[in-house]
Amino acid sequence: MLKTEVQSRQNLIDGKFVDAQSQATFESRSPAHKHEVVGVFPRSGADDVDRAVKAARQAFKSWHKVPAPKRAELLYRAAAIITRRKEEMAQALTREMGKVLKEARGDVQEAIDMTLFVAGEGRRMHGETTPSELPNKFAMSVRQPLGVVAAITPWNFPVAIPSWKLMPALLAGNTVVFKPATDTPNCGQLFIEVLVEAGVPAGVVNLVHGSGSEVGHALLTHPDINLISFTGSTETGREVLRQCGDRNRKSTVELGGKNAIMVMDDADLDLAVEGAVWGAFGTSGQRCTSSSRLVVHRKVVDAFTTKLVARAKALRLGDGLLETTEVGPVINQAALEKIHRYTEIGQAEGARLMCGGEVESGGACADGTYYRPTVFADVKPSMRIAQEEIFGPTTVVIPVDSLDEAVEVTNGVAYGLSAAIYTQNVNQAFAALAEVNTGLFYVNASTIGAEVQLPFGGTKCTGNGHREAGTPVLDIYTEWKACYIDYSGRLQKAQIDT
């Protein structure tokens, strides 16, 4: 097990590691052991943000002129460094965020995959050529960078999600000011250290630690930022959209989910239960794609629920650094209290608590923020526990009588991120795929497990319609420019001369 001494960290501004101008600091603590300090970080403010944005604006003047294939070479170097440091970064991630070590390794691997995928686009940032309606005239479109990007990332994927934002932003020729979550600042620091080692020029990437109310607000309101890229809570995302709307500034927001697995009466129940356990309790339910609703055909709901509850009760809670642990802590005390409030809400609504529903504070879990995997049965689609994002190890079983009803229930929430169906009937699978209104859809697999080469994002209140990952990610970080080259030697007036 890797033991890391407490370190004092700094912001990175214009190529130099510096303290916050106020000299104020905050601590990052392990959710598995609340008294364990991971590191001490600068509590930055608007002045620090302003310095970082000015450095990024200045660096943009030269960085955007570097050919995209050359910018990609930096990303290839970064991927190699992350690969070399994978175990170190994974163990640091588990220590700070709490997810079990095998999931932390997956988090870091996703950053490797994303970095390599995006780097490959350095020679494929395709525009289009198209025939002009006039003779002796050439028409095409090209991509151009935006300028300065503010990347605000969450704590639940503190290595993977920064790679989703920073790598395509850099490849496209933008410069970046990066604010990692205050619950996982060390992971953000390690990510930036990789880019520094890879040779990122001064000012191209800047790191500013601090709270959303100070650093986040300063980024939202700074006049010299061209794009806000945010992943986090729906409430904060709406504020990002309001602030950017008032300033006519581009934004991309990836917000919540209330994802459903549909289990039909012909499903392989053991496989469906395995998918539900992984989807509901992986990362302690702290994924925007977590399977927080299980929409099960009434003919098999009792058998499915019995198997699910048995599996949930058997899950081993503990420090994620132990290879035997299956469910780690939730991120902090506030999250623990919120999750338990939803247990109380579910019971008050009349749902049947089948297992869990309690804070785990005994034995090895005594010094952390642990919640027992929780399953509710007899849940109605209109209940709050079936409508609102809990973001913890809680899932609800909703009985239905048909595929049509399952689709209606699945679509009947404010979010539209991910959904899945378990069935042996290809017709049912394709019918559900066509009618379910989500950005991600799985057949005979859980609601989690997106791959970097396909677009990631959702519909409705899950975001504002943009897609991260896949080639569509470049549409976030570039502007299209239409170009016309007239070699006729005379003035042609487009539609007038047609």
Coordinates of C-alpha atoms in Angstrom, one line a residue:
M1 CA 0.0 0.0 0.0
L2 CA 1.4 3.4 -1.0
K3 CA 1.9 5.9 1.9
T4 CA 2.2 9.5 0.9
E5 CA 3.4 12.2 3.3
V6 CA 1.4 15.4 3.7
Q7 CA 2.6 17.9 1.1
S8 CA 1.9 21.6 0.7
R9 CA 0.9 22.2 -3.0
Q10 CA 0.8 25.3 -5.1
N11 CA -1.1 26.8 -8.1
L12 CA 0.6 26.7 -11.5
I13 CA 0.4 30.2 -13.1
D14 CA 2.5 31.1 -16.2
G15 CA 4.8 28.1 -15.8
K16 CA 5.6 28.7 -12.1
F17 CA 4.3 27.0 -9.0
V18 CA 3.1 29.8 -6.6
D19 CA 1.0 30.2 -3.5
A20 CA -2.3 32.0 -3.4
Q21 CA -1.7 35.7 -3.1
S22 CA -3.7 35.7 0.1
Q23 CA -1.4 32.9 1.5
A24 CA -4.6 31.2 2.7
T25 CA -4.8 27.4 2.4
F26 CA -7.2 24.5 2.9
E27 CA -6.7 20.8 3.6
S28 CA -7.8 17.8 1.5
R29 CA -8.7 14.8 3.7
S30 CA -9.2 11.1 3.0
P31 CA -12.9 10.0 3.1
A32 CA -11.7 6.6 4.3
H33 CA -9.9 8.1 7.3
K34 CA -11.2 11.5 8.0
H35 CA -8.3 12.5 10.2
E36 CA -5.8 11.7 7.4
V37 CA -4.6 14.9 5.6
V38 CA -3.7 14.2 2.0
G39 CA -2.3 17.6 1.3
V40 CA -2.5 21.4 1.9
F41 CA -3.6 23.5 -1.0
P42 CA -3.8 27.3 -1.8
R43 CA -7.2 28.8 -1.1
S44 CA -7.1 31.1 -4.2
G45 CA -9.3 34.0 -5.0
A46 CA -10.2 36.4 -7.9
D47 CA -6.7 37.9 -8.0
D48 CA -5.1 34.5 -8.6
V49 CA -7.7 33.7 -11.3
D50 CA -6.9 37.0 -13.0
R51 CA -3.2 36.3 -13.1
A52 CA -3.9 32.8 -14.5
V53 CA -6.3 34.1 -17.2
K54 CA -3.8 36.8 -18.3
A55 CA -1.0 34.2 -18.6
A56 CA -3.3 32.0 -20.6
R57 CA -4.3 34.9 -22.9
Q58 CA -0.7 35.8 -23.5
A59 CA 0.3 32.1 -24.2
F60 CA -2.6 31.7 -26.6
K61 CA -0.9 34.1 -29.0
S62 CA 1.9 31.5 -29.7
W63 CA 0.2 28.2 -28.8
H64 CA -2.5 28.4 -31.4
K65 CA 0.1 28.9 -34.1
V66 CA 1.8 25.5 -33.2
P67 CA 0.6 23.0 -35.8
A68 CA -2.0 20.6 -34.4
P69 CA 0.2 17.5 -35.1
K70 CA 2.9 19.1 -33.0
R71 CA 0.5 19.9 -30.2
A72 CA -0.5 16.2 -30.4
E73 CA 3.0 15.2 -29.7
L74 CA 2.8 16.8 -26.3
L75 CA -0.3 14.7 -25.6
Y76 CA 1.4 11.5 -26.7
R77 CA 4.2 12.3 -24.2
A78 CA 1.6 13.0 -21.5
A79 CA -0.1 9.6 -22.2
A80 CA 3.3 7.8 -21.8
I81 CA 3.9 9.6 -18.5
I82 CA 0.5 8.7 -17.1
T83 CA 1.1 5.1 -18.2
R84 CA 4.4 5.0 -16.3
R85 CA 2.8 6.6 -13.2
K86 CA -0.5 4.8 -13.4
E87 CA -0.3 2.8 -10.1
E88 CA 1.0 5.8 -8.2
M89 CA -1.8 8.0 -9.5
A90 CA -4.4 5.3 -8.9
Q91 CA -3.4 4.9 -5.3
A92 CA -3.3 8.6 -4.7
L93 CA -6.8 8.9 -6.3
T94 CA -8.2 6.2 -4.0
R95 CA -6.6 7.8 -0.9
E96 CA -8.1 11.2 -1.7
M97 CA -11.5 10.3 -3.4
G98 CA -12.2 6.9 -1.9
K99 CA -13.2 4.7 -4.9
V100 CA -11.8 1.2 -4.7
L101 CA -8.3 0.7 -6.2
K102 CA -9.4 -1.3 -9.2
E103 CA -11.8 1.5 -10.2
A104 CA -9.1 4.1 -9.6
R105 CA -6.9 2.2 -12.0
G106 CA -9.8 2.4 -14.5
D107 CA -10.1 6.1 -13.9
V108 CA -6.4 6.6 -14.7
Q109 CA -6.6 4.3 -17.7
E110 CA -9.5 6.3 -19.1
A111 CA -7.3 9.4 -19.0
I112 CA -4.6 7.4 -20.9
D113 CA -7.2 6.3 -23.4
M114 CA -8.6 9.8 -23.8
T115 CA -5.2 11.4 -24.2
L116 CA -4.2 8.9 -26.9
F117 CA -7.5 9.2 -28.7
V118 CA -7.4 13.0 -28.8
A119 CA -3.8 13.1 -29.8
G120 CA -4.7 11.0 -32.8
E121 CA -7.1 13.8 -33.9
G122 CA -4.1 16.1 -34.3
R123 CA -3.8 14.8 -37.9
R124 CA -7.6 14.5 -38.3
M125 CA -9.1 17.8 -37.3
H126 CA -11.1 17.6 -40.5
G127 CA -13.0 20.4 -42.1
E128 CA -15.0 20.1 -45.3
T129 CA -14.6 21.1 -48.9
T130 CA -17.8 21.6 -50.9
P131 CA -18.6 22.8 -54.5
S132 CA -19.2 26.5 -54.9
E133 CA -22.3 27.6 -56.8
L134 CA -20.1 29.9 -58.9
P135 CA -17.4 29.1 -61.3
N136 CA -13.7 29.5 -60.5
K137 CA -14.5 29.7 -56.8
F138 CA -13.3 27.3 -54.0
A139 CA -15.3 26.7 -50.8
M140 CA -14.2 25.0 -47.6
S141 CA -14.6 25.0 -43.8
V142 CA -11.8 24.8 -41.1
R143 CA -11.7 24.7 -37.4
Q144 CA -10.2 27.4 -35.2
P145 CA -9.5 27.5 -31.5
L146 CA -11.6 29.6 -29.1
G147 CA -9.0 31.2 -26.9
V148 CA -8.9 30.7 -23.1
V149 CA -10.9 27.8 -21.7
A150 CA -11.9 27.5 -18.0
A151 CA -12.2 23.8 -17.0
I152 CA -14.1 23.1 -13.8
T153 CA -14.1 19.4 -12.9
P154 CA -15.8 17.2 -10.2
W155 CA -14.3 15.0 -7.6
N156 CA -15.8 11.6 -8.7
F157 CA -13.5 11.1 -11.7
P158 CA -10.7 13.4 -10.7
V159 CA -8.2 12.1 -13.3
A160 CA -10.4 11.0 -16.2
I161 CA -12.7 14.0 -16.5
P162 CA -9.8 16.5 -16.6
S163 CA -8.5 14.5 -19.5
W164 CA -11.8 14.8 -21.2
K165 CA -11.6 18.6 -21.0
L166 CA -7.9 19.6 -21.1
M167 CA -6.6 17.3 -23.8
P168 CA -9.1 18.3 -26.5
A169 CA -8.8 21.9 -25.5
L170 CA -5.1 21.8 -25.9
L171 CA -5.1 19.9 -29.1
A172 CA -7.4 22.4 -30.6
G173 CA -5.0 25.2 -29.8
N174 CA -6.7 26.7 -26.8
T175 CA -5.0 27.6 -23.5
V176 CA -6.5 26.5 -20.2
V177 CA -7.2 27.6 -16.6
F178 CA -8.0 24.5 -14.6
K179 CA -9.9 24.4 -11.3
P180 CA -10.1 20.9 -9.8
A181 CA -12.7 20.1 -7.1
T182 CA -11.8 21.0 -3.6
D183 CA -12.5 17.4 -2.5
T184 CA -9.8 16.1 -4.9
P185 CA -7.2 18.8 -5.4
N186 CA -4.2 16.5 -5.2
C187 CA -5.5 14.5 -8.2
G188 CA -5.7 17.7 -10.1
Q189 CA -2.2 18.6 -9.1
L190 CA -0.8 15.2 -10.3
F191 CA -2.6 15.7 -13.6
I192 CA -0.9 19.1 -14.1
E193 CA 2.4 17.7 -13.1
V194 CA 2.1 15.2 -16.0
L195 CA 1.6 18.0 -18.5
V196 CA 4.5 20.0 -17.1
E197 CA 6.7 17.0 -17.4
A198 CA 5.4 16.5 -20.9
G199 CA 6.7 20.0 -21.8
V200 CA 3.6 22.2 -21.9
P201 CA 4.8 25.8 -22.5
A202 CA 4.4 28.4 -19.7
G203 CA 0.9 29.8 -19.5
V204 CA -0.7 27.2 -21.8
V205 CA -2.1 25.3 -18.8
N206 CA -2.7 27.1 -15.5
L207 CA -3.9 25.5 -12.2
V208 CA -5.9 27.4 -9.7
H209 CA -7.0 25.7 -6.5
G210 CA -9.9 26.9 -4.4
S211 CA -13.7 26.9 -3.9
G212 CA -16.5 27.3 -6.3
S213 CA -17.7 30.4 -4.6
E214 CA -14.4 32.1 -5.0
V215 CA -12.4 30.6 -7.9
G216 CA -15.4 29.2 -9.7
H217 CA -17.3 32.5 -9.6
A218 CA -14.2 34.4 -10.7
L219 CA -13.8 32.2 -13.7
L220 CA -17.5 32.5 -14.6
T221 CA -17.4 36.3 -14.5
H222 CA -13.9 37.0 -16.0
P223 CA -14.2 38.9 -19.3
D224 CA -11.3 37.2 -21.0
I225 CA -12.5 33.6 -20.9
N226 CA -14.0 32.2 -24.1
L227 CA -15.5 29.0 -22.8
I228 CA -16.6 27.5 -19.5
S229 CA -16.4 23.7 -19.5
F230 CA -18.1 22.4 -16.3
T231 CA -19.0 19.0 -15.0
G232 CA -20.9 18.8 -11.7
S233 CA -24.2 19.3 -10.0
T234 CA -27.4 20.4 -11.8
E235 CA -27.8 23.4 -9.5
T236 CA -24.3 24.7 -10.1
G237 CA -24.6 23.9 -13.8
R238 CA -27.7 26.1 -14.1
E239 CA -25.8 29.0 -12.5
V240 CA -23.0 28.4 -15.1
L241 CA -25.5 28.6 -17.9
R242 CA -27.1 31.8 -16.4
Q243 CA -23.7 33.5 -16.0
C244 CA -22.6 32.5 -19.5
G245 CA -25.9 33.5 -21.1
D246 CA -25.7 37.0 -19.5
R247 CA -22.2 37.4 -21.1
N248 CA -22.9 35.7 -24.4
R249 CA -20.1 33.2 -23.6
K250 CA -19.9 29.7 -24.8
S251 CA -20.4 27.0 -22.2
T252 CA -20.6 23.2 -22.0
V253 CA -22.2 21.6 -18.9
E254 CA -22.4 18.0 -18.0
L255 CA -24.8 17.5 -15.1
G256 CA -26.8 14.9 -13.3
G257 CA -28.6 11.6 -14.2
K258 CA -31.3 9.3 -12.9
N259 CA -30.5 6.3 -14.9
A260 CA -32.6 3.2 -15.3
I261 CA -31.9 -0.5 -16.1
M262 CA -34.9 -2.1 -17.6
V263 CA -35.2 -5.8 -16.9
M264 CA -37.6 -7.7 -19.1
D265 CA -39.3 -11.0 -18.2
D266 CA -37.0 -12.9 -20.6
A267 CA -33.8 -11.4 -19.2
D268 CA -30.9 -13.5 -17.9
L269 CA -31.6 -12.5 -14.3
D270 CA -28.1 -13.4 -13.0
L271 CA -26.6 -11.2 -15.6
A272 CA -29.1 -8.4 -14.9
V273 CA -28.4 -8.6 -11.2
E274 CA -24.7 -8.4 -11.9
G275 CA -25.2 -5.3 -14.0
A276 CA -27.4 -3.7 -11.4
V277 CA -25.0 -4.3 -8.6
W278 CA -22.1 -2.8 -10.6
G279 CA -24.2 0.1 -11.9
A280 CA -25.8 0.9 -8.5
F281 CA -22.9 0.4 -6.1
G282 CA -19.8 0.9 -8.2
T283 CA -18.0 4.1 -7.1
S284 CA -20.4 3.9 -4.1
G285 CA -23.1 5.1 -6.5
Q286 CA -21.3 8.4 -7.1
R287 CA -21.4 8.4 -10.9
C288 CA -23.7 10.5 -13.0
T289 CA -24.3 7.3 -14.9
S290 CA -25.1 5.1 -11.8
S291 CA -28.1 2.7 -12.1
S292 CA -30.3 4.4 -9.5
R293 CA -33.5 3.0 -10.9
L294 CA -34.2 -0.7 -11.7
V295 CA -37.3 -1.0 -13.8
V296 CA -38.3 -4.6 -13.6
H297 CA -41.0 -6.6 -15.3
R298 CA -43.5 -7.7 -12.7
K299 CA -43.2 -11.4 -13.7
V300 CA -39.6 -11.5 -12.5
V301 CA -39.5 -8.7 -10.0
D302 CA -39.6 -10.8 -6.9
A303 CA -36.8 -13.2 -8.1
F304 CA -34.7 -10.3 -9.3
T305 CA -35.1 -8.4 -6.1
T306 CA -34.2 -11.4 -3.9
K307 CA -31.0 -12.0 -5.8
L308 CA -30.2 -8.3 -5.8
V309 CA -30.6 -7.8 -2.1
A310 CA -28.5 -10.9 -1.3
R311 CA -25.7 -9.5 -3.5
A312 CA -26.0 -6.0 -2.0
K313 CA -25.8 -7.3 1.6
A314 CA -22.7 -9.3 0.8
L315 CA -20.7 -6.4 -0.6
R316 CA -17.6 -5.6 1.5
L317 CA -17.2 -2.0 2.6
G318 CA -13.9 -0.5 3.6
D319 CA -10.8 1.4 2.6
G320 CA -10.5 1.3 -1.2
L321 CA -6.7 0.7 -1.0
L322 CA -7.5 -2.8 0.3
E323 CA -7.8 -5.2 -2.7
T324 CA -10.7 -7.0 -0.9
T325 CA -12.9 -3.9 -0.6
E326 CA -15.8 -3.8 -3.0
V327 CA -17.5 -0.5 -1.9
G328 CA -15.5 2.4 -0.6
P329 CA -16.6 5.5 1.3
V330 CA -18.7 8.4 0.0
I331 CA -16.9 11.6 -0.6
N332 CA -17.6 13.5 2.6
Q333 CA -19.9 14.0 5.6
A334 CA -22.3 16.3 3.7
A335 CA -22.8 13.6 1.1
L336 CA -23.3 11.0 3.8
E337 CA -26.0 13.1 5.4
K338 CA -27.7 13.8 2.1
I339 CA -27.8 10.1 1.2
H340 CA -29.4 9.2 4.5
R341 CA -32.0 11.9 4.2
Y342 CA -33.1 10.2 1.0
T343 CA -33.4 6.9 2.9
E344 CA -35.8 8.7 5.3
I345 CA -37.7 10.3 2.4
G346 CA -38.1 6.9 0.8
Q347 CA -39.5 5.3 3.9
A348 CA -41.8 8.2 4.5
E349 CA -43.1 7.8 0.9
G350 CA -44.0 4.2 1.6
A351 CA -41.2 2.4 -0.3
R352 CA -40.0 -0.8 1.3
L353 CA -36.4 -0.8 2.5
M354 CA -34.9 -4.1 1.6
C355 CA -31.4 -3.6 2.9
G356 CA -28.9 -0.9 3.9
G357 CA -30.3 2.5 4.7
E358 CA -27.7 3.0 7.4
V359 CA -24.4 4.7 8.0
E360 CA -21.6 2.1 8.5
S361 CA -19.4 3.2 11.3
G362 CA -18.1 0.0 12.9
G363 CA -14.7 -1.7 12.7
A364 CA -12.5 -0.5 9.9
C365 CA -15.2 2.0 8.7
A366 CA -15.2 3.9 12.0
D367 CA -13.1 6.8 10.8
G368 CA -14.7 7.2 7.4
T369 CA -17.8 8.3 5.6
Y370 CA -19.4 4.9 4.7
Y371 CA -23.0 4.1 3.8
R372 CA -24.4 0.6 3.4
P373 CA -25.6 -0.4 -0.1
T374 CA -29.3 0.4 -0.1
V375 CA -32.2 -1.2 -2.0
F376 CA -35.8 0.0 -2.0
A377 CA -38.7 -2.1 -3.4
D378 CA -42.3 -1.4 -4.2
V379 CA -41.3 2.0 -5.5
K380 CA -43.7 4.2 -7.6
P381 CA -42.2 6.2 -10.4
S382 CA -43.5 9.5 -8.9
M383 CA -41.6 9.0 -5.6
R384 CA -38.8 11.4 -4.9
I385 CA -36.3 8.6 -4.5
A386 CA -37.3 7.6 -8.1
Q387 CA -37.0 11.1 -9.5
E388 CA -34.2 12.9 -7.8
E389 CA -30.5 12.2 -8.0
I390 CA -29.2 10.8 -4.7
F391 CA -25.6 10.3 -5.8
G392 CA -24.9 7.5 -3.3
P393 CA -25.2 3.7 -3.0
T394 CA -29.0 3.6 -3.2
T395 CA -31.1 2.1 -5.9
V396 CA -34.9 1.5 -6.3
V397 CA -36.9 -1.3 -7.9
I398 CA -39.9 -0.2 -9.9
P399 CA -42.2 -2.9 -11.1
V400 CA -43.8 -2.6 -14.6
D401 CA -46.1 -4.8 -16.7
S402 CA -44.7 -4.3 -20.2
L403 CA -41.9 -2.9 -22.3
D404 CA -44.0 0.1 -23.2
E405 CA -44.5 0.9 -19.5
A406 CA -40.8 0.3 -18.8
V407 CA -39.9 2.9 -21.5
E408 CA -42.4 5.4 -20.2
V409 CA -41.0 5.0 -16.7
T410 CA -37.4 5.3 -17.9
N411 CA -38.2 8.5 -19.8
G412 CA -40.3 9.9 -17.0
V413 CA -37.6 11.9 -15.2
A414 CA -35.9 15.2 -15.7
Y415 CA -32.6 13.7 -16.8
G416 CA -31.6 11.8 -19.9
L417 CA -28.0 10.5 -19.5
S418 CA -27.9 6.7 -19.6
A419 CA -30.2 3.7 -19.8
A420 CA -30.0 0.0 -20.3
I421 CA -32.2 -3.0 -21.1
Y422 CA -31.7 -6.7 -20.3
T423 CA -33.6 -8.9 -22.7
Q424 CA -33.0 -11.9 -25.0
N425 CA -35.4 -10.4 -27.6
V426 CA -33.6 -8.4 -30.3
N427 CA -36.9 -6.7 -31.2
Q428 CA -37.4 -5.4 -27.7
A429 CA -33.8 -4.3 -27.5
F430 CA -34.1 -2.2 -30.7
A431 CA -37.5 -0.9 -29.8
A432 CA -36.2 0.4 -26.4
L433 CA -33.1 1.8 -28.1
A434 CA -35.2 3.8 -30.4
E435 CA -37.7 5.2 -27.8
V436 CA -35.6 5.8 -24.7
N437 CA -34.5 9.5 -24.6
T438 CA -31.0 9.3 -23.3
G439 CA -27.5 10.1 -24.6
L440 CA -26.2 6.6 -23.8
F441 CA -27.9 3.3 -24.2
Y442 CA -26.8 -0.3 -23.4
V443 CA -28.2 -3.7 -24.2
N444 CA -27.4 -6.5 -21.7
A445 CA -24.9 -4.3 -19.9
S446 CA -25.1 -1.8 -17.1
T447 CA -25.6 2.0 -17.4
I448 CA -21.9 2.7 -16.8
G449 CA -18.9 1.9 -19.0
A450 CA -18.7 4.6 -21.7
E451 CA -15.7 4.4 -24.1
V452 CA -13.7 7.4 -25.2
Q453 CA -14.2 7.0 -28.9
L454 CA -18.0 7.6 -28.7
P455 CA -19.7 10.8 -27.6
F456 CA -20.6 11.2 -24.0
G457 CA -23.5 13.3 -22.7
G458 CA -27.2 13.4 -22.2
T459 CA -30.5 15.0 -23.0
K460 CA -32.9 17.2 -21.0
C461 CA -31.5 18.4 -17.7
T462 CA -28.4 16.3 -18.0
G463 CA -26.6 19.1 -19.9
N464 CA -26.9 21.7 -22.6
G465 CA -26.6 19.2 -25.5
H466 CA -22.9 19.1 -26.1
R467 CA -21.0 15.8 -26.2
E468 CA -17.6 15.1 -24.6
A469 CA -15.4 12.3 -25.9
G470 CA -15.5 11.0 -29.4
T471 CA -14.8 13.2 -32.4
P472 CA -17.8 15.5 -31.5
V473 CA -15.7 16.8 -28.6
L474 CA -13.9 19.0 -31.0
D475 CA -17.1 20.9 -31.7
I476 CA -16.9 22.2 -28.1
Y477 CA -13.3 23.5 -28.3
T478 CA -13.3 24.9 -31.8
E479 CA -15.2 27.4 -33.9
W480 CA -16.1 26.7 -37.5
K481 CA -14.8 29.2 -40.2
A482 CA -16.2 29.1 -43.7
C483 CA -13.6 30.1 -46.3
Y484 CA -14.2 31.2 -49.9
I485 CA -11.4 31.6 -52.5
D486 CA -12.4 33.3 -55.7
Y487 CA -9.9 32.9 -58.5
S488 CA -12.1 34.1 -61.3
G489 CA -10.5 37.5 -61.5
R490 CA -13.8 39.4 -61.3
L491 CA -16.4 40.3 -58.7
Q492 CA -18.9 37.5 -58.3
K493 CA -22.0 38.3 -56.3
A494 CA -23.0 34.8 -55.1
Q495 CA -26.8 34.4 -55.3
I496 CA -27.2 37.5 -57.4
D497 CA -25.0 36.2 -60.1
T498 CA -26.3 32.6 -60.0

